[in-house]
Tab-separated table of C-alpha atoms in Angstrom:
chain	number	residue	atom	x	y	z
A	1	UNK	CA	-0.590	2.458	21.937
A	2	UNK	CA	-2.922	1.757	19.039
A	3	UNK	CA	-1.829	1.732	15.390
A	4	UNK	CA	-2.266	5.488	14.848
A	5	UNK	CA	-0.406	6.375	18.008
A	6	UNK	CA	2.448	4.038	17.149
A	7	UNK	CA	2.851	5.436	13.639
A	8	UNK	CA	2.823	9.058	14.767
A	9	UNK	CA	5.127	8.352	17.709
A	10	UNK	CA	7.544	6.581	15.386
A	11	UNK	CA	7.378	9.534	12.999
A	12	UNK	CA	8.123	12.076	15.718
A	13	UNK	CA	11.151	10.102	16.881
A	14	UNK	CA	12.478	9.096	13.467
A	15	UNK	CA	15.840	10.735	12.793
A	16	UNK	CA	16.039	9.980	9.067
A	17	UNK	CA	14.408	11.649	6.095
A	18	UNK	CA	10.658	11.933	6.536
A	19	UNK	CA	7.752	14.155	5.625
A	20	UNK	CA	4.021	14.729	5.281
A	21	UNK	CA	2.602	14.114	1.813
A	22	UNK	CA	-0.936	15.275	2.522
A	23	UNK	CA	-3.803	15.209	4.978
A	24	UNK	CA	-6.788	12.944	5.475
A	25	UNK	CA	-10.405	14.080	5.280
A	26	UNK	CA	-10.264	14.748	9.028
A	27	UNK	CA	-6.908	16.523	8.655
A	28	UNK	CA	-4.674	13.824	10.059
A	29	UNK	CA	-1.176	13.947	8.509
A	30	UNK	CA	-0.224	11.340	5.923
A	31	UNK	CA	3.421	10.600	6.643
A	32	UNK	CA	6.298	8.953	4.817
A	33	UNK	CA	9.835	7.782	5.504
A	34	UNK	CA	12.667	7.572	2.981
A	35	UNK	CA	15.515	5.048	3.042
A	36	UNK	CA	18.506	4.862	0.727
A	37	UNK	CA	19.139	7.213	-2.177
A	38	UNK	CA	19.136	7.335	-5.946
A	39	UNK	CA	17.551	5.053	-8.479
A	40	UNK	CA	15.693	2.786	-8.656
A	41	UNK	CA	12.875	4.125	-6.493
A	42	UNK	CA	10.375	1.851	-4.746
A	43	UNK	CA	7.216	3.156	-3.067
A	44	UNK	CA	5.546	0.931	-0.465
A	45	UNK	CA	2.167	1.960	0.974
A	46	UNK	CA	0.227	0.434	3.856
A	47	UNK	CA	-3.119	0.588	5.693
A	48	UNK	CA	-5.203	1.894	2.801
A	49	UNK	CA	-8.054	-0.296	4.038
A	50	UNK	CA	-8.928	0.609	7.600
A	51	UNK	CA	-9.494	-2.827	9.090
A	52	UNK	CA	-6.159	-3.955	7.650
A	53	UNK	CA	-4.213	-1.727	10.045
A	54	UNK	CA	-1.945	-4.651	10.960
A	55	UNK	CA	-0.028	-3.555	7.862
A	56	UNK	CA	0.824	-0.248	9.577
A	57	UNK	CA	2.670	-2.230	12.240
A	58	UNK	CA	4.384	-4.198	9.467
A	59	UNK	CA	5.418	-0.895	7.872
A	60	UNK	CA	7.140	0.204	11.077
A	61	UNK	CA	8.947	-3.126	11.290
A	62	UNK	CA	10.059	-2.619	7.681
A	63	UNK	CA	11.227	0.905	8.452
A	64	UNK	CA	13.332	-0.259	11.404
A	65	UNK	CA	14.870	-2.977	9.264
A	66	UNK	CA	15.658	-0.727	6.299
A	67	UNK	CA	17.307	1.786	8.623
A	68	UNK	CA	20.136	-0.706	9.108
A	69	UNK	CA	20.532	-1.784	5.475
A	70	UNK	CA	22.703	-0.605	2.597
A	71	UNK	CA	20.201	-0.227	-0.211
A	72	UNK	CA	20.807	-0.200	-3.956
A	73	UNK	CA	18.248	2.564	-4.465
A	74	UNK	CA	15.514	4.395	-2.564
A	75	UNK	CA	12.500	3.113	-0.653
A	76	UNK	CA	9.580	5.267	0.420
A	77	UNK	CA	7.484	3.825	3.237
A	78	UNK	CA	3.952	5.265	3.602
A	79	UNK	CA	2.754	3.479	6.740
A	80	UNK	CA	-0.762	4.856	7.212
A	81	UNK	CA	-2.641	6.001	4.108
A	82	UNK	CA	-6.086	5.900	5.768
A	83	UNK	CA	-5.726	7.135	9.360
A	84	UNK	CA	-9.360	8.271	9.706
A	85	UNK	CA	-10.641	4.891	8.618
A	86	UNK	CA	-8.276	3.123	10.993
A	87	UNK	CA	-9.641	5.256	13.825
A	88	UNK	CA	-13.174	4.134	12.877
A	89	UNK	CA	-12.069	0.483	12.747
A	90	UNK	CA	-10.469	0.820	16.171
A	91	UNK	CA	-13.364	2.593	17.879
A	92	UNK	CA	-16.693	2.107	16.061
A	93	UNK	CA	-16.759	-0.598	13.411
A	94	UNK	CA	-13.987	-3.190	13.388
A	95	UNK	CA	-14.772	-4.281	9.807
A	96	UNK	CA	-14.675	-0.748	8.330
A	97	UNK	CA	-12.484	-0.453	5.216
A	98	UNK	CA	-13.280	3.017	3.851
A	99	UNK	CA	-12.177	6.519	4.794
A	100	UNK	CA	-14.132	8.906	7.054
A	101	UNK	CA	-16.534	9.792	4.218
A	102	UNK	CA	-17.277	6.170	3.385
A	103	UNK	CA	-15.092	6.085	0.249
A	104	UNK	CA	-13.118	2.897	-0.336
A	105	UNK	CA	-9.769	4.374	-1.338
A	106	UNK	CA	-8.738	1.347	-3.348
A	107	UNK	CA	-11.564	1.842	-5.848
A	108	UNK	CA	-11.186	5.639	-6.059
A	109	UNK	CA	-8.302	5.756	-8.552
A	110	UNK	CA	-8.658	6.639	-12.217
A	111	UNK	CA	-8.106	3.140	-13.594
A	112	UNK	CA	-11.308	1.910	-15.249
A	113	UNK	CA	-13.005	3.592	-12.315
A	114	UNK	CA	-16.490	2.335	-11.547
A	115	UNK	CA	-16.258	-0.890	-13.555
A	116	UNK	CA	-15.384	-3.291	-10.739
A	117	UNK	CA	-17.851	-6.080	-10.077
A	118	UNK	CA	-18.135	-5.215	-6.372
A	119	UNK	CA	-18.309	-1.422	-6.824
A	120	UNK	CA	-20.982	0.486	-4.897
A	121	UNK	CA	-22.522	3.886	-5.591
A	122	UNK	CA	-23.373	4.789	-2.013
A	123	UNK	CA	-21.022	5.584	0.856
A	124	UNK	CA	-20.405	2.916	3.440
A	125	UNK	CA	-17.922	0.583	5.060
A	126	UNK	CA	-16.475	-0.735	1.790
A	127	UNK	CA	-16.509	-0.692	-2.018
A	128	UNK	CA	-17.950	2.820	-2.551
A	129	UNK	CA	-16.112	4.321	-5.518
A	130	UNK	CA	-16.626	7.967	-4.529
A	131	UNK	CA	-18.186	10.785	-6.552
A	132	UNK	CA	-15.343	10.724	-9.090
A	133	UNK	CA	-11.757	9.434	-9.323
A	134	UNK	CA	-9.531	10.934	-6.628
A	135	UNK	CA	-12.519	12.489	-4.839
A	136	UNK	CA	-11.061	11.298	-1.521
A	137	UNK	CA	-8.390	13.446	0.091
A	138	UNK	CA	-6.222	10.399	0.764
A	139	UNK	CA	-6.274	8.940	-2.750
A	140	UNK	CA	-5.571	12.377	-4.240
A	141	UNK	CA	-2.637	12.875	-1.864
A	142	UNK	CA	-1.239	9.452	-2.753
A	143	UNK	CA	-1.622	10.194	-6.466
A	144	UNK	CA	0.177	13.542	-6.143
A	145	UNK	CA	2.982	12.098	-4.041
A	146	UNK	CA	3.471	9.236	-6.486
A	147	UNK	CA	3.721	11.687	-9.379
A	148	UNK	CA	6.165	13.773	-7.358
A	149	UNK	CA	8.618	10.971	-6.577
A	150	UNK	CA	7.985	8.990	-9.803
A	151	UNK	CA	8.807	5.527	-8.443
A	152	UNK	CA	10.018	2.713	-10.649
A	153	UNK	CA	7.607	0.355	-8.879
A	154	UNK	CA	4.978	0.399	-6.141
A	155	UNK	CA	3.989	-2.184	-3.534
A	156	UNK	CA	0.626	-1.973	-1.746
A	157	UNK	CA	0.194	-3.907	1.493
A	158	UNK	CA	-3.244	-5.262	2.342
A	159	UNK	CA	-4.687	-8.181	4.310
A	160	UNK	CA	-5.457	-11.064	4.000
A	161	UNK	CA	-4.817	-14.333	2.107
A	162	UNK	CA	-1.049	-14.468	1.409
A	163	UNK	CA	-1.478	-13.649	-2.276
A	164	UNK	CA	0.151	-11.205	-4.680
A	165	UNK	CA	-1.735	-9.430	-7.468
A	166	UNK	CA	0.186	-7.863	-10.326
A	167	UNK	CA	-1.886	-7.856	-13.511
A	168	UNK	CA	-4.042	-5.033	-14.892
A	169	UNK	CA	-4.425	-5.281	-18.677
A	170	UNK	CA	-0.723	-4.880	-19.509
A	171	UNK	CA	0.296	-5.744	-23.039
A	172	UNK	CA	2.721	-8.623	-23.571
A	173	UNK	CA	6.084	-6.879	-23.064
A	174	UNK	CA	5.100	-5.038	-19.895
A	175	UNK	CA	3.223	-8.069	-18.635
A	176	UNK	CA	6.387	-10.153	-18.864
A	177	UNK	CA	8.401	-7.484	-17.023
A	178	UNK	CA	5.803	-7.064	-14.300
A	179	UNK	CA	5.241	-10.777	-13.863
A	180	UNK	CA	8.972	-11.337	-13.307
A	181	UNK	CA	9.011	-8.747	-10.516
A	182	UNK	CA	5.857	-10.148	-8.925
A	183	UNK	CA	7.360	-13.618	-9.118
A	184	UNK	CA	10.467	-12.379	-7.289
A	185	UNK	CA	8.243	-11.021	-4.507
A	186	UNK	CA	6.294	-14.284	-4.426
A	187	UNK	CA	9.474	-16.297	-4.003
A	188	UNK	CA	10.644	-13.996	-1.213
A	189	UNK	CA	7.391	-14.272	0.735
A	190	UNK	CA	6.122	-17.722	-0.167
A	191	UNK	CA	2.858	-16.099	-1.265
A	192	UNK	CA	0.901	-17.216	-4.340
A	193	UNK	CA	0.565	-15.122	-7.492
A	194	UNK	CA	-3.068	-14.477	-8.379
A	195	UNK	CA	-5.026	-12.519	-10.983
A	196	UNK	CA	-8.342	-11.440	-9.464
A	197	UNK	CA	-11.216	-10.978	-11.904
A	198	UNK	CA	-13.445	-7.938	-12.017
A	199	UNK	CA	-11.395	-5.470	-9.997
A	200	UNK	CA	-10.772	-1.879	-11.046
A	201	UNK	CA	-9.988	1.553	-9.665
A	202	UNK	CA	-7.167	0.469	-7.363
A	203	UNK	CA	-3.855	2.178	-6.692
A	204	UNK	CA	-1.971	-0.735	-8.248
A	205	UNK	CA	-4.248	-0.551	-11.272
A	206	UNK	CA	-3.610	3.170	-11.723
A	207	UNK	CA	0.168	2.708	-11.421
A	208	UNK	CA	0.093	-0.037	-14.058
A	209	UNK	CA	-2.304	1.597	-16.516
A	210	UNK	CA	-1.494	5.312	-16.203
A	211	UNK	CA	2.129	5.403	-15.049
A	212	UNK	CA	2.973	2.176	-16.903
A	213	UNK	CA	5.189	0.988	-14.070
A	214	UNK	CA	5.143	-2.399	-12.339
A	215	UNK	CA	2.951	-2.480	-9.256
A	216	UNK	CA	1.871	-5.264	-6.942
A	217	UNK	CA	-0.668	-5.703	-4.182
A	218	UNK	CA	0.512	-7.976	-1.385
A	219	UNK	CA	-2.236	-9.572	0.707
A	220	UNK	CA	-0.573	-10.432	4.004
A	221	UNK	CA	-1.690	-12.782	6.752
A	222	UNK	CA	-3.114	-16.266	6.497
A	223	UNK	CA	-6.639	-16.486	5.146
A	224	UNK	CA	-7.690	-18.353	8.291
A	225	UNK	CA	-7.177	-15.183	10.365
A	226	UNK	CA	-10.130	-12.909	11.061
A	227	UNK	CA	-10.386	-9.159	10.426
A	228	UNK	CA	-9.003	-7.113	11.942
A	229	UNK	CA	-5.743	-9.036	12.240
A	230	UNK	CA	-4.119	-8.149	15.556
A	231	UNK	CA	-0.776	-6.530	16.204
A	232	UNK	CA	0.487	-9.847	17.590
A	233	UNK	CA	0.711	-11.168	14.016
A	234	UNK	CA	2.714	-8.216	12.651
A	235	UNK	CA	6.165	-9.624	13.441
A	236	UNK	CA	5.337	-12.922	11.740
A	237	UNK	CA	3.981	-11.129	8.682
A	238	UNK	CA	7.060	-8.934	8.561
A	239	UNK	CA	9.411	-11.902	8.676
A	240	UNK	CA	7.834	-13.227	5.483
A	241	UNK	CA	8.084	-9.808	3.823
A	242	UNK	CA	11.276	-8.283	5.180
A	243	UNK	CA	13.375	-8.951	2.072
A	244	UNK	CA	10.827	-7.802	-0.506
A	245	UNK	CA	12.120	-4.216	-0.794
A	246	UNK	CA	15.748	-5.200	-1.291
A	247	UNK	CA	14.950	-8.003	-3.718
A	248	UNK	CA	12.805	-5.719	-5.849
A	249	UNK	CA	15.428	-2.947	-5.828
A	250	UNK	CA	18.096	-5.386	-6.959
A	251	UNK	CA	15.848	-6.708	-9.711
A	252	UNK	CA	14.900	-3.223	-10.886
A	253	UNK	CA	18.530	-2.155	-10.949
A	254	UNK	CA	19.538	-5.258	-12.875
A	255	UNK	CA	16.791	-4.750	-15.444
A	256	UNK	CA	17.829	-1.139	-15.815
């Protein structure tokens, strides 16, 4: 089975709490799983960039693992935010990042939208910002679901480079809080903390600037790997990331 088939098969057979939080441009369901209960609430989303669909496999590994854990809060797993794009990457263009309409979802959020140094104004495989913030069905669905569950923190899984991004113009007090959480994730994974210059319009950015909650982007997989990273690397990536959810929940609970 390919990544889409595995996610939807897992969803059909999953006995825990689950749901559909929206539909893609081509009307594929956007699914989620919920583990644990109560506060704090962590939202983890995967496969926003099509060619990075290895993260969907990592999401399923995470879901299996969390099913057996006693959690000190709630974790939402959104394993496949861009199913149409993943289908394109699997069948037509292996380096495709965008959705079916050529919108790069991770520059389509209302967070200094259109000011990124790599932003494009025409649809294509990557970096097109869309006609306006949340113009893509998938980014709008993710926005609405995030507002519905109001997480205390979000984690976005991408590939590649083994780096964690956390900063987006926070003032000093929030920057210190968010850095501490990112540092905890960095210690758990062995990944490096980085502050990329010139990025804007991402989901992490929107969570930080609009919702004022901590949010990190985790770039999984060694930089020496080539896109798209194959399923055979998912287990290794998961092993480096398997404790991230629990460590962040514990830290969020401790910080109150």
